[in-house]
mmCIF file of C-alpha atoms in Angstrom:
data_model
loop_
_atom_site.group_PDB
_atom_site.id
_atom_site.type_symbol
_atom_site.label_atom_id
_atom_site.label_comp_id
_atom_site.label_asym_id
_atom_site.label_seq_id
_atom_site.Cartn_x
_atom_site.Cartn_y
_atom_site.Cartn_z
ATOM 1 C CA MET A 75 -9.233 -33.532 -47.500
ATOM 2 C CA SER A 76 -6.782 -32.062 -49.988
ATOM 3 C CA VAL A 77 -4.359 -34.210 -51.962
ATOM 4 C CA SER A 78 -0.891 -32.899 -52.775
ATOM 5 C CA PHE A 79 0.884 -33.261 -56.086
ATOM 6 C CA GLN A 80 3.358 -35.635 -54.467
ATOM 7 C CA ASP A 81 0.493 -37.785 -53.190
ATOM 8 C CA LEU A 82 -0.823 -38.059 -56.739
ATOM 9 C CA VAL A 83 2.631 -39.007 -57.985
ATOM 10 C CA ASN A 84 3.032 -41.671 -55.301
ATOM 11 C CA GLN A 85 -0.371 -43.136 -56.139
ATOM 12 C CA ALA A 86 0.489 -43.180 -59.827
ATOM 13 C CA LYS A 87 3.792 -44.957 -59.210
ATOM 14 C CA GLN A 88 1.897 -47.741 -57.478
ATOM 15 C CA GLN A 89 -0.149 -48.303 -60.637
ATOM 16 C CA ILE A 90 2.527 -48.038 -63.315
ATOM 17 C CA ARG A 91 5.848 -49.622 -64.168
ATOM 18 C CA GLU A 92 9.169 -47.806 -64.250
ATOM 19 C CA VAL A 93 12.304 -48.527 -66.224
ATOM 20 C CA ASP A 94 15.858 -47.753 -65.082
ATOM 21 C CA PRO A 95 17.999 -45.522 -67.327
ATOM 22 C CA ALA A 96 20.595 -48.256 -67.934
ATOM 23 C CA GLU A 97 17.922 -50.709 -69.101
ATOM 24 C CA LEU A 98 16.352 -48.132 -71.411
ATOM 25 C CA GLU A 99 19.758 -47.244 -72.867
ATOM 26 C CA ARG A 100 20.240 -50.893 -73.883
ATOM 27 C CA ARG A 101 16.892 -50.902 -75.688
ATOM 28 C CA LEU A 102 16.757 -47.424 -77.250
ATOM 29 C CA THR A 103 16.014 -48.713 -80.751
ATOM 30 C CA GLU A 104 13.268 -51.084 -79.590
ATOM 31 C CA VAL A 105 10.877 -48.694 -77.853
ATOM 32 C CA THR A 106 9.077 -45.430 -78.583
ATOM 33 C CA ILE A 107 10.311 -42.685 -76.252
ATOM 34 C CA LEU A 108 8.189 -39.637 -75.459
ATOM 35 C CA ASP A 109 9.644 -36.549 -73.802
ATOM 36 C CA ILE A 110 6.676 -34.976 -72.013
ATOM 37 C CA ARG A 111 8.521 -31.849 -70.849
ATOM 38 C CA GLU A 112 7.912 -28.389 -72.260
ATOM 39 C CA ALA A 113 9.602 -27.272 -75.478
ATOM 40 C CA ASP A 114 12.100 -25.027 -73.696
ATOM 41 C CA GLU A 115 13.226 -27.954 -71.526
ATOM 42 C CA PHE A 116 13.514 -30.204 -74.570
ATOM 43 C CA ASP A 117 15.630 -27.555 -76.313
ATOM 44 C CA GLN A 118 18.192 -27.756 -73.534
ATOM 45 C CA GLY A 119 18.768 -31.492 -74.025
ATOM 46 C CA ALA A 120 16.955 -34.751 -74.672
ATOM 47 C CA ILE A 121 17.439 -38.479 -75.080
ATOM 48 C CA SER A 122 18.400 -39.289 -78.658
ATOM 49 C CA GLY A 123 15.387 -40.446 -80.674
ATOM 50 C CA ALA A 124 12.814 -39.084 -78.211
ATOM 51 C CA HIS A 125 9.677 -37.408 -79.549
ATOM 52 C CA LEU A 126 8.529 -34.170 -77.935
ATOM 53 C CA ALA A 127 4.964 -34.554 -76.610
ATOM 54 C CA PRO A 128 4.412 -31.958 -73.858
ATOM 55 C CA ARG A 129 2.254 -33.162 -70.970
ATOM 56 C CA GLY A 130 -0.355 -30.469 -71.590
ATOM 57 C CA ILE A 131 -1.207 -31.827 -75.049
ATOM 58 C CA LEU A 132 -0.091 -35.450 -74.654
ATOM 59 C CA GLU A 133 -3.568 -36.898 -75.024
ATOM 60 C CA SER A 134 -4.141 -35.069 -78.319
ATOM 61 C CA VAL A 135 -0.770 -35.892 -79.929
ATOM 62 C CA ILE A 136 -0.070 -39.415 -78.678
ATOM 63 C CA SER A 137 -1.616 -40.977 -81.797
ATOM 64 C CA LEU A 138 0.920 -39.151 -83.984
ATOM 65 C CA HIS A 139 3.760 -41.038 -82.329
ATOM 66 C CA VAL A 140 2.129 -44.294 -81.186
ATOM 67 C CA SER A 141 -0.157 -46.030 -83.666
ATOM 68 C CA ASP A 142 -0.657 -49.302 -81.785
ATOM 69 C CA PHE A 143 -2.183 -49.480 -78.294
ATOM 70 C CA GLU A 144 0.110 -52.457 -77.559
ATOM 71 C CA GLN A 145 3.253 -50.635 -78.683
ATOM 72 C CA GLU A 146 5.998 -50.378 -76.057
ATOM 73 C CA VAL A 147 6.293 -46.780 -74.874
ATOM 74 C CA VAL A 148 8.564 -45.044 -72.342
ATOM 75 C CA VAL A 149 7.712 -41.539 -71.145
ATOM 76 C CA TYR A 150 10.056 -39.269 -69.250
ATOM 77 C CA CYS A 151 10.201 -35.802 -67.704
ATOM 78 C CA GLY A 152 12.795 -34.060 -65.548
ATOM 79 C CA VAL A 153 12.741 -36.201 -62.393
ATOM 80 C CA GLY A 154 10.070 -38.829 -63.072
ATOM 81 C CA ALA A 155 7.070 -37.210 -61.394
ATOM 82 C CA ARG A 156 5.159 -35.795 -64.359
ATOM 83 C CA SER A 157 5.974 -38.900 -66.407
ATOM 84 C CA ALA A 158 4.470 -41.155 -63.732
ATOM 85 C CA LEU A 159 1.182 -39.267 -64.014
ATOM 86 C CA ALA A 160 1.469 -39.326 -67.820
ATOM 87 C CA ALA A 161 2.023 -43.089 -67.860
ATOM 88 C CA GLN A 162 -1.044 -43.517 -65.651
ATOM 89 C CA THR A 163 -3.108 -41.396 -68.040
ATOM 90 C CA LEU A 164 -1.961 -43.365 -71.075
ATOM 91 C CA GLN A 165 -2.887 -46.611 -69.352
ATOM 92 C CA LEU A 166 -6.378 -45.232 -68.727
ATOM 93 C CA MET A 167 -6.562 -44.370 -72.442
ATOM 94 C CA GLY A 168 -5.932 -48.037 -73.296
ATOM 95 C CA TYR A 169 -2.175 -48.152 -73.942
ATOM 96 C CA THR A 170 -1.073 -51.456 -72.457
ATOM 97 C CA ASP A 171 2.727 -51.272 -72.445
ATOM 98 C CA VAL A 172 3.700 -47.898 -70.995
ATOM 99 C CA ARG A 173 6.517 -47.221 -68.529
ATOM 100 C CA SER A 174 7.982 -44.149 -66.899
ATOM 101 C CA LEU A 175 11.727 -43.473 -66.789
ATOM 102 C CA ALA A 176 12.801 -43.712 -63.139
ATOM 103 C CA GLY A 177 14.492 -40.482 -62.080
ATOM 104 C CA GLY A 178 13.708 -38.828 -65.400
ATOM 105 C CA PHE A 179 16.154 -37.023 -67.632
ATOM 106 C CA ASN A 180 18.159 -35.712 -64.662
ATOM 107 C CA ARG A 181 19.055 -39.243 -63.538
ATOM 108 C CA TRP A 182 19.790 -40.197 -67.153
ATOM 109 C CA LYS A 183 22.417 -37.438 -67.347
ATOM 110 C CA ASP A 184 23.754 -38.138 -63.847
ATOM 111 C CA GLU A 185 24.511 -41.727 -64.882
ATOM 112 C CA GLY A 186 26.560 -40.462 -67.828
ATOM 113 C CA LEU A 187 24.267 -41.848 -70.516
ATOM 114 C CA PRO A 188 24.340 -40.201 -73.967
ATOM 115 C CA TRP A 189 22.032 -37.302 -74.761
ATOM 116 C CA ARG A 190 21.847 -34.534 -77.304
ATOM 117 C CA ALA A 191 21.012 -30.863 -77.366
ATOM 118 C CA PRO A 192 18.456 -30.672 -80.196
ATOM 119 C CA GLU A 193 18.583 -27.867 -82.685
ATOM 120 C CA SER A 194 15.759 -25.454 -82.112
ATOM 121 C CA LEU A 195 14.053 -22.594 -83.873
ATOM 122 C CA THR A 196 15.113 -19.047 -83.191
ATOM 123 C CA ALA A 197 12.684 -16.629 -81.589
ATOM 124 C CA GLU A 198 12.136 -15.021 -84.991
ATOM 125 C CA GLN A 199 11.388 -18.400 -86.565
ATOM 126 C CA ARG A 200 8.963 -19.320 -83.806
ATOM 127 C CA ALA A 201 7.075 -16.118 -84.552
ATOM 128 C CA ARG A 202 7.167 -16.634 -88.347
ATOM 129 C CA TYR A 203 6.009 -20.251 -88.229
ATOM 130 C CA SER A 204 3.761 -19.993 -85.168
ATOM 131 C CA ARG A 205 0.676 -21.212 -87.035
ATOM 132 C CA HIS A 206 2.565 -24.318 -88.156
ATOM 133 C CA ILE A 207 3.869 -24.966 -84.662
ATOM 134 C CA LEU A 208 0.307 -24.918 -83.310
ATOM 135 C CA LEU A 209 -0.575 -27.881 -85.545
ATOM 136 C CA PRO A 210 0.130 -31.178 -83.747
ATOM 137 C CA GLU A 211 0.928 -32.798 -87.103
ATOM 138 C CA ILE A 212 3.781 -30.310 -87.622
ATOM 139 C CA GLY A 213 4.906 -28.681 -84.388
ATOM 140 C CA GLU A 214 8.418 -27.375 -83.862
ATOM 141 C CA GLN A 215 10.045 -30.644 -84.888
ATOM 142 C CA GLY A 216 8.117 -30.703 -88.147
ATOM 143 C CA GLN A 217 9.030 -27.114 -88.860
ATOM 144 C CA MET A 218 12.700 -27.881 -88.333
ATOM 145 C CA LYS A 219 12.282 -30.801 -90.718
ATOM 146 C CA LEU A 220 10.891 -28.436 -93.349
ATOM 147 C CA LEU A 221 13.832 -26.096 -92.847
ATOM 148 C CA GLU A 222 16.186 -29.004 -93.478
ATOM 149 C CA SER A 223 14.291 -30.166 -96.587
ATOM 150 C CA ARG A 224 15.099 -29.617 -100.248
ATOM 151 C CA VAL A 225 12.504 -29.292 -103.013
ATOM 152 C CA LEU A 226 13.202 -28.883 -106.729
ATOM 153 C CA ILE A 227 10.631 -27.070 -108.850
ATOM 154 C CA VAL A 228 10.733 -27.749 -112.574
ATOM 155 C CA GLY A 229 9.510 -24.601 -114.279
ATOM 156 C CA ALA A 230 9.140 -21.086 -112.827
ATOM 157 C CA GLY A 231 5.857 -20.572 -114.664
ATOM 158 C CA GLY A 232 2.158 -20.826 -113.911
ATOM 159 C CA LEU A 233 2.378 -23.899 -111.675
ATOM 160 C CA GLY A 234 5.876 -23.378 -110.349
ATOM 161 C CA SER A 235 5.073 -19.845 -109.176
ATOM 162 C CA PRO A 236 2.412 -20.613 -106.523
ATOM 163 C CA ALA A 237 4.147 -23.843 -105.534
ATOM 164 C CA ALA A 238 7.430 -22.022 -104.964
ATOM 165 C CA LEU A 239 5.800 -19.137 -103.096
ATOM 166 C CA TYR A 240 3.926 -21.344 -100.647
ATOM 167 C CA LEU A 241 6.822 -23.730 -100.070
ATOM 168 C CA ALA A 242 9.122 -20.785 -99.405
ATOM 169 C CA ALA A 243 6.570 -19.230 -97.050
ATOM 170 C CA ALA A 244 6.259 -22.597 -95.294
ATOM 171 C CA GLY A 245 9.986 -22.584 -94.600
ATOM 172 C CA VAL A 246 11.290 -25.289 -96.907
ATOM 173 C CA GLY A 247 15.005 -24.665 -96.413
ATOM 174 C CA THR A 248 16.275 -25.153 -99.947
ATOM 175 C CA ILE A 249 14.249 -24.596 -103.104
ATOM 176 C CA GLY A 250 15.763 -25.320 -106.495
ATOM 177 C CA ILE A 251 14.313 -23.730 -109.637
ATOM 178 C CA VAL A 252 14.980 -25.113 -113.136
ATOM 179 C CA ASP A 253 13.992 -22.891 -116.061
ATOM 180 C CA PHE A 254 15.895 -21.510 -119.040
ATOM 181 C CA ASP A 255 13.246 -19.033 -120.214
ATOM 182 C CA VAL A 256 12.983 -15.275 -119.650
ATOM 183 C CA VAL A 257 10.061 -13.285 -118.283
ATOM 184 C CA ASP A 258 7.609 -12.201 -120.988
ATOM 185 C CA ALA A 259 4.643 -9.852 -120.704
ATOM 186 C CA SER A 260 2.287 -12.727 -121.554
ATOM 187 C CA ASN A 261 3.507 -14.613 -118.453
ATOM 188 C CA LEU A 262 2.258 -12.055 -115.952
ATOM 189 C CA GLN A 263 -1.393 -13.089 -116.180
ATOM 190 C CA ARG A 264 -0.581 -16.237 -114.162
ATOM 191 C CA GLN A 265 3.155 -16.471 -113.289
ATOM 192 C CA ILE A 266 3.046 -14.578 -110.005
ATOM 193 C CA LEU A 267 6.742 -14.951 -109.217
ATOM 194 C CA HIS A 268 7.451 -12.219 -111.767
ATOM 195 C CA ASN A 269 6.461 -8.609 -112.426
ATOM 196 C CA VAL A 270 6.583 -5.905 -115.097
ATOM 197 C CA ASP A 271 10.004 -4.634 -114.011
ATOM 198 C CA ARG A 272 11.541 -8.042 -114.716
ATOM 199 C CA ILE A 273 10.400 -8.538 -118.297
ATOM 200 C CA GLY A 274 13.361 -9.895 -120.241
ATOM 201 C CA GLN A 275 15.084 -11.140 -117.056
ATOM 202 C CA PRO A 276 15.815 -14.882 -116.645
ATOM 203 C CA LYS A 277 12.897 -16.456 -114.817
ATOM 204 C CA VAL A 278 15.159 -18.184 -112.299
ATOM 205 C CA ASP A 279 16.689 -14.844 -111.287
ATOM 206 C CA SER A 280 13.262 -13.279 -110.936
ATOM 207 C CA ALA A 281 12.096 -16.262 -108.877
ATOM 208 C CA ARG A 282 15.084 -16.056 -106.556
ATOM 209 C CA GLU A 283 14.505 -12.339 -105.972
ATOM 210 C CA THR A 284 10.846 -12.912 -105.055
ATOM 211 C CA LEU A 285 11.413 -15.919 -102.803
ATOM 212 C CA THR A 286 14.327 -14.531 -100.824
ATOM 213 C CA ALA A 287 12.364 -11.322 -100.218
ATOM 214 C CA LEU A 288 9.470 -13.430 -98.929
ATOM 215 C CA ASN A 289 11.525 -15.590 -96.553
ATOM 216 C CA PRO A 290 15.221 -15.072 -95.776
ATOM 217 C CA ASP A 291 15.345 -18.568 -94.213
ATOM 218 C CA VAL A 292 15.117 -20.090 -97.688
ATOM 219 C CA LYS A 293 18.118 -20.795 -99.880
ATOM 220 C CA VAL A 294 17.169 -20.567 -103.556
ATOM 221 C CA VAL A 295 19.334 -22.550 -105.981
ATOM 222 C CA THR A 296 18.843 -21.625 -109.636
ATOM 223 C CA TYR A 297 19.468 -23.625 -112.796
ATOM 224 C CA ASN A 298 19.217 -21.301 -115.778
ATOM 225 C CA GLU A 299 19.517 -24.162 -118.213
ATOM 226 C CA ARG A 300 17.441 -26.608 -120.174
ATOM 227 C CA LEU A 301 16.693 -29.817 -118.309
ATOM 228 C CA SER A 302 18.250 -32.618 -120.369
ATOM 229 C CA ALA A 303 19.303 -36.233 -120.215
ATOM 230 C CA ASP A 304 22.843 -35.024 -119.507
ATOM 231 C CA ASN A 305 22.083 -32.951 -116.403
ATOM 232 C CA VAL A 306 18.811 -34.253 -114.979
ATOM 233 C CA LEU A 307 20.276 -36.897 -112.640
ATOM 234 C CA ASP A 308 22.893 -34.551 -111.226
ATOM 235 C CA ILE A 309 20.267 -31.904 -110.516
ATOM 236 C CA PHE A 310 17.596 -34.226 -109.112
ATOM 237 C CA ALA A 311 20.038 -36.067 -106.826
ATOM 238 C CA GLU A 312 20.293 -33.058 -104.515
ATOM 239 C CA TYR A 313 16.577 -32.897 -103.636
ATOM 240 C CA ASP A 314 13.988 -34.758 -101.546
ATOM 241 C CA VAL A 315 10.911 -34.026 -103.685
ATOM 242 C CA ILE A 316 10.447 -32.928 -107.290
ATOM 243 C CA VAL A 317 7.538 -30.583 -108.126
ATOM 244 C CA ASP A 318 6.775 -30.925 -111.834
ATOM 245 C CA GLY A 319 5.410 -27.678 -113.233
ATOM 246 C CA ALA A 320 6.540 -28.392 -116.804
ATOM 247 C CA ASP A 321 4.273 -27.342 -119.666
ATOM 248 C CA ASN A 322 5.459 -29.813 -122.295
ATOM 249 C CA PHE A 323 5.574 -33.557 -122.799
ATOM 250 C CA PRO A 324 9.333 -33.942 -123.413
ATOM 251 C CA THR A 325 10.136 -32.525 -119.977
ATOM 252 C CA ARG A 326 7.410 -34.527 -118.236
ATOM 253 C CA TYR A 327 8.736 -37.803 -119.605
ATOM 254 C CA LEU A 328 12.294 -36.855 -118.684
ATOM 255 C CA VAL A 329 11.239 -35.891 -115.144
ATOM 256 C CA ASN A 330 9.390 -39.183 -114.762
ATOM 257 C CA ASP A 331 12.236 -41.373 -115.946
ATOM 258 C CA ALA A 332 14.915 -39.559 -113.954
ATOM 259 C CA ALA A 333 12.769 -39.878 -110.828
ATOM 260 C CA LEU A 334 12.549 -43.625 -111.404
ATOM 261 C CA HIS A 335 16.341 -43.820 -111.577
ATOM 262 C CA LEU A 336 16.755 -41.944 -108.289
ATOM 263 C CA ARG A 337 13.519 -43.065 -106.587
ATOM 264 C CA LYS A 338 12.461 -39.476 -105.992
ATOM 265 C CA PRO A 339 8.751 -38.664 -105.501
ATOM 266 C CA VAL A 340 7.289 -36.340 -108.124
ATOM 267 C CA VAL A 341 4.320 -34.047 -107.483
ATOM 268 C CA HIS A 342 2.842 -33.634 -110.943
ATOM 269 C CA GLY A 343 0.445 -30.918 -112.035
ATOM 270 C CA SER A 344 -0.973 -29.825 -115.361
ATOM 271 C CA VAL A 345 -3.595 -27.352 -116.625
ATOM 272 C CA PHE A 346 -5.656 -26.839 -119.771
ATOM 273 C CA ARG A 347 -7.980 -23.890 -120.275
ATOM 274 C CA PHE A 348 -10.286 -24.162 -117.204
ATOM 275 C CA GLU A 349 -9.244 -27.644 -116.010
ATOM 276 C CA GLY A 350 -6.342 -28.972 -114.006
ATOM 277 C CA GLN A 351 -5.084 -32.116 -112.351
ATOM 278 C CA VAL A 352 -2.596 -33.172 -109.667
ATOM 279 C CA THR A 353 -1.123 -36.519 -108.690
ATOM 280 C CA VAL A 354 1.973 -37.928 -106.998
ATOM 281 C CA PHE A 355 4.278 -40.380 -108.718
ATOM 282 C CA ASP A 356 6.054 -42.375 -105.999
ATOM 283 C CA PRO A 357 8.537 -44.621 -107.855
ATOM 284 C CA TYR A 358 7.673 -48.317 -107.702
ATOM 285 C CA VAL A 359 5.023 -47.697 -105.033
ATOM 286 C CA GLY A 360 2.300 -46.267 -107.276
ATOM 287 C CA PRO A 361 1.944 -45.649 -111.001
ATOM 288 C CA CYS A 362 4.384 -43.473 -112.909
ATOM 289 C CA TYR A 363 3.601 -40.891 -115.576
ATOM 290 C CA ARG A 364 3.975 -43.438 -118.357
ATOM 291 C CA CYS A 365 1.564 -45.832 -116.667
ATOM 292 C CA GLN A 366 -1.068 -43.206 -117.527
ATOM 293 C CA PHE A 367 0.451 -41.889 -120.735
ATOM 294 C CA PRO A 368 2.715 -44.521 -122.338
ATOM 295 C CA GLU A 369 3.214 -42.297 -125.371
ATOM 296 C CA PRO A 370 2.684 -38.574 -125.943
ATOM 297 C CA PRO A 371 -0.390 -37.556 -127.890
ATOM 298 C CA PRO A 372 0.041 -35.982 -131.302
ATOM 299 C CA PRO A 373 0.581 -32.200 -131.139
ATOM 300 C CA GLU A 374 -2.871 -31.373 -132.505
ATOM 301 C CA LEU A 375 -4.480 -33.135 -129.501
ATOM 302 C CA ALA A 376 -2.279 -31.438 -126.921
ATOM 303 C CA PRO A 377 -2.058 -27.706 -127.660
ATOM 304 C CA SER A 378 0.049 -25.561 -125.364
ATOM 305 C CA CYS A 379 -1.250 -22.714 -123.205
ATOM 306 C CA ALA A 380 0.006 -20.326 -125.876
ATOM 307 C CA GLU A 381 -2.263 -22.087 -128.382
ATOM 308 C CA ALA A 382 -5.305 -22.981 -126.275
ATOM 309 C CA GLY A 383 -5.198 -20.419 -123.463
ATOM 310 C CA VAL A 384 -5.535 -20.946 -119.715
ATOM 311 C CA LEU A 385 -7.350 -19.168 -116.893
ATOM 312 C CA GLY A 386 -4.594 -17.588 -114.814
ATOM 313 C CA VAL A 387 -6.268 -18.290 -111.465
ATOM 314 C CA LEU A 388 -6.423 -21.990 -112.336
ATOM 315 C CA THR A 389 -2.651 -22.301 -112.178
ATOM 316 C CA GLY A 390 -2.750 -20.850 -108.661
ATOM 317 C CA ILE A 391 -5.181 -23.530 -107.512
ATOM 318 C CA ILE A 392 -3.284 -26.447 -109.039
ATOM 319 C CA GLY A 393 0.144 -25.130 -108.045
ATOM 320 C CA SER A 394 -1.030 -24.608 -104.466
ATOM 321 C CA ILE A 395 -2.287 -28.192 -104.293
ATOM 322 C CA GLN A 396 1.134 -29.314 -105.515
ATOM 323 C CA ALA A 397 2.710 -27.357 -102.652
ATOM 324 C CA ILE A 398 0.425 -29.108 -100.151
ATOM 325 C CA GLU A 399 1.357 -32.524 -101.516
ATOM 326 C CA ALA A 400 5.077 -31.697 -101.390
ATOM 327 C CA ALA A 401 4.786 -30.534 -97.770
ATOM 328 C CA LYS A 402 2.882 -33.703 -96.809
ATOM 329 C CA ILE A 403 5.615 -35.853 -98.311
ATOM 330 C CA LEU A 404 8.346 -33.936 -96.479
ATOM 331 C CA LEU A 405 6.482 -34.186 -93.166
ATOM 332 C CA ASP A 406 5.171 -37.718 -93.761
ATOM 333 C CA ILE A 407 1.624 -36.724 -92.819
ATOM 334 C CA GLY A 408 -1.825 -37.224 -94.285
ATOM 335 C CA GLU A 409 -2.917 -39.294 -97.253
ATOM 336 C CA GLY A 410 -1.014 -38.395 -100.400
ATOM 337 C CA LEU A 411 -2.146 -38.554 -103.998
ATOM 338 C CA THR A 412 -0.051 -41.592 -104.902
ATOM 339 C CA GLY A 413 -2.330 -43.777 -107.011
ATOM 340 C CA ARG A 414 -4.985 -41.050 -107.160
ATOM 341 C CA LEU A 415 -5.568 -38.365 -109.770
ATOM 342 C CA LEU A 416 -7.246 -35.222 -108.443
ATOM 343 C CA THR A 417 -9.022 -33.305 -111.206
ATOM 344 C CA TYR A 418 -10.548 -29.846 -111.017
ATOM 345 C CA ASP A 419 -13.007 -28.110 -113.341
ATOM 346 C CA GLY A 420 -12.998 -24.359 -112.772
ATOM 347 C CA LEU A 421 -16.188 -23.730 -114.757
ATOM 348 C CA SER A 422 -18.288 -26.138 -112.695
ATOM 349 C CA GLN A 423 -16.218 -25.791 -109.493
ATOM 350 C CA GLU A 424 -15.980 -29.565 -109.161
ATOM 351 C CA PHE A 425 -13.179 -31.736 -107.828
ATOM 352 C CA ARG A 426 -13.033 -35.433 -108.661
ATOM 353 C CA THR A 427 -10.615 -38.116 -107.478
ATOM 354 C CA LEU A 428 -9.854 -41.012 -109.782
ATOM 355 C CA ARG A 429 -7.999 -44.163 -108.793
ATOM 356 C CA VAL A 430 -4.990 -44.859 -111.002
ATOM 357 C CA ARG A 431 -3.230 -48.213 -110.913
ATOM 358 C CA ARG A 432 0.302 -49.119 -111.784
ATOM 359 C CA ASP A 433 0.614 -50.775 -115.198
ATOM 360 C CA PRO A 434 2.424 -54.132 -114.855
ATOM 361 C CA GLU A 435 3.502 -53.777 -118.495
ATOM 362 C CA CYS A 436 4.659 -50.165 -118.193
ATOM 363 C CA PRO A 437 7.789 -49.642 -120.315
ATOM 364 C CA ALA A 438 9.228 -47.363 -117.616
ATOM 365 C CA CYS A 439 8.456 -48.858 -114.178
ATOM 366 C CA ALA A 440 7.471 -52.499 -114.729
ATOM 367 C CA ASP A 441 10.939 -53.640 -113.651
ATOM 368 C CA GLU A 442 12.423 -51.562 -110.846
ATOM 369 C CA ASN A 443 15.811 -53.152 -111.438
ATOM 370 C CA GLN A 444 15.862 -51.804 -114.983
ATOM 371 C CA PRO A 445 14.793 -48.142 -115.082
ATOM 372 C CA PRO A 446 14.298 -46.557 -118.509
ATOM 373 C CA ARG A 447 17.192 -45.078 -120.430
ATOM 374 C CA LEU A 448 17.365 -41.304 -120.332
ATOM 375 C CA VAL A 449 17.095 -39.796 -123.789
ATOM 376 C CA GLU A 450 16.356 -36.451 -125.389
ATOM 377 C CA TYR A 451 12.593 -36.666 -125.510
ATOM 378 C CA ASP A 452 12.143 -33.742 -127.876
ATOM 379 C CA ILE A 453 12.904 -36.188 -130.672
ATOM 380 C CA THR A 454 10.806 -39.091 -129.411
ATOM 381 C CA CYS A 455 7.783 -36.910 -128.691
ATOM 382 C CA ALA A 456 7.760 -35.948 -132.335
ATOM 383 C CA HIS A 457 7.575 -39.639 -133.180
ATOM 384 C CA PRO A 458 5.282 -41.247 -130.579
ATOM 385 C CA GLY A 459 5.707 -44.732 -131.997
ATOM 386 C CA SER A 460 9.375 -44.754 -131.094
ATOM 387 C CA MET A 461 8.751 -44.357 -127.332
ATOM 388 C CA ALA A 462 8.550 -48.047 -126.503
ATOM 389 C CA ARG A 463 11.654 -48.905 -128.502
ATOM 390 C CA ILE A 464 13.936 -46.549 -126.597
ATOM 391 C CA ALA A 465 12.561 -47.190 -123.093
#
């Protein structure tokens, strides 16, 4: 004896609970709402705050939206049939407080309740970012979030180059580049934003030319100026995440302290010869740069790349990891490197992860109500003992 789709729906409705549109509208901020329709249906309109979780992949993506099996969840479709079956499935999976929206989205609109037409990707963008969209952790909503995001990259050099390239390719909508240097022949061994034809050109202009050619979706904002105590807050304020690709201690300390003022996460990277490291400084959540390095080392213990050399490929590895960490922060996915220092040795091909704790006596972040004064660190780095006095 065959069973029709409607029979299955009727059986499901006997085993689940439904919620009327008016009741759900009164409690929109209290429940998790899942729209189980297809993406093209969702694009045409949806309940505000609803998460897209198409019925065909609901079982595999439910954990991304609902972390607690006792969490209150409402699912809806067009008329309430597919959502009844979905609610039944979620109950079988162990979710204890699931309801289906009676009459679905059509009844919601018919009763004059508020809804929105979500922004959606263009056909060209769906093709460009198709491999992102296939990932449940990103999907179309995550890709749109990337397109709306803003990342500032400090330094268009060895680390900033791969970070900028991959973030632009990923579709981060606005990328800022701070650098006041010009392209030199010695840069080309590792700074892949630039080429021979651009020697003598400002690095920010070269970077913009490369990134806009890679992805026309990306707006590149350039700052052909030295990052200083006078401009750092104004520049940083416009961005969601700071990627620190600086190659000197004065800039690293300035980036750290400005981020503490504005509570902006910093993805820090550094390289030396064949070794590199990456971490994330999340203000007042994990340690800051000065928790690890309260004062800069003397110059003889911290030679620059121009003095000590660096394997060009190494900067690609570290800069790419910085891009991953920035994307994870923007998408709020995965486990970030806050409180962890990832080190890499290119000669032995070994990664190590070290736990780093926040220093309760840190002169920069010990008191979140009193962030450090912003100063010109070129002077203080020349006199390490003065660091604590000016914090």
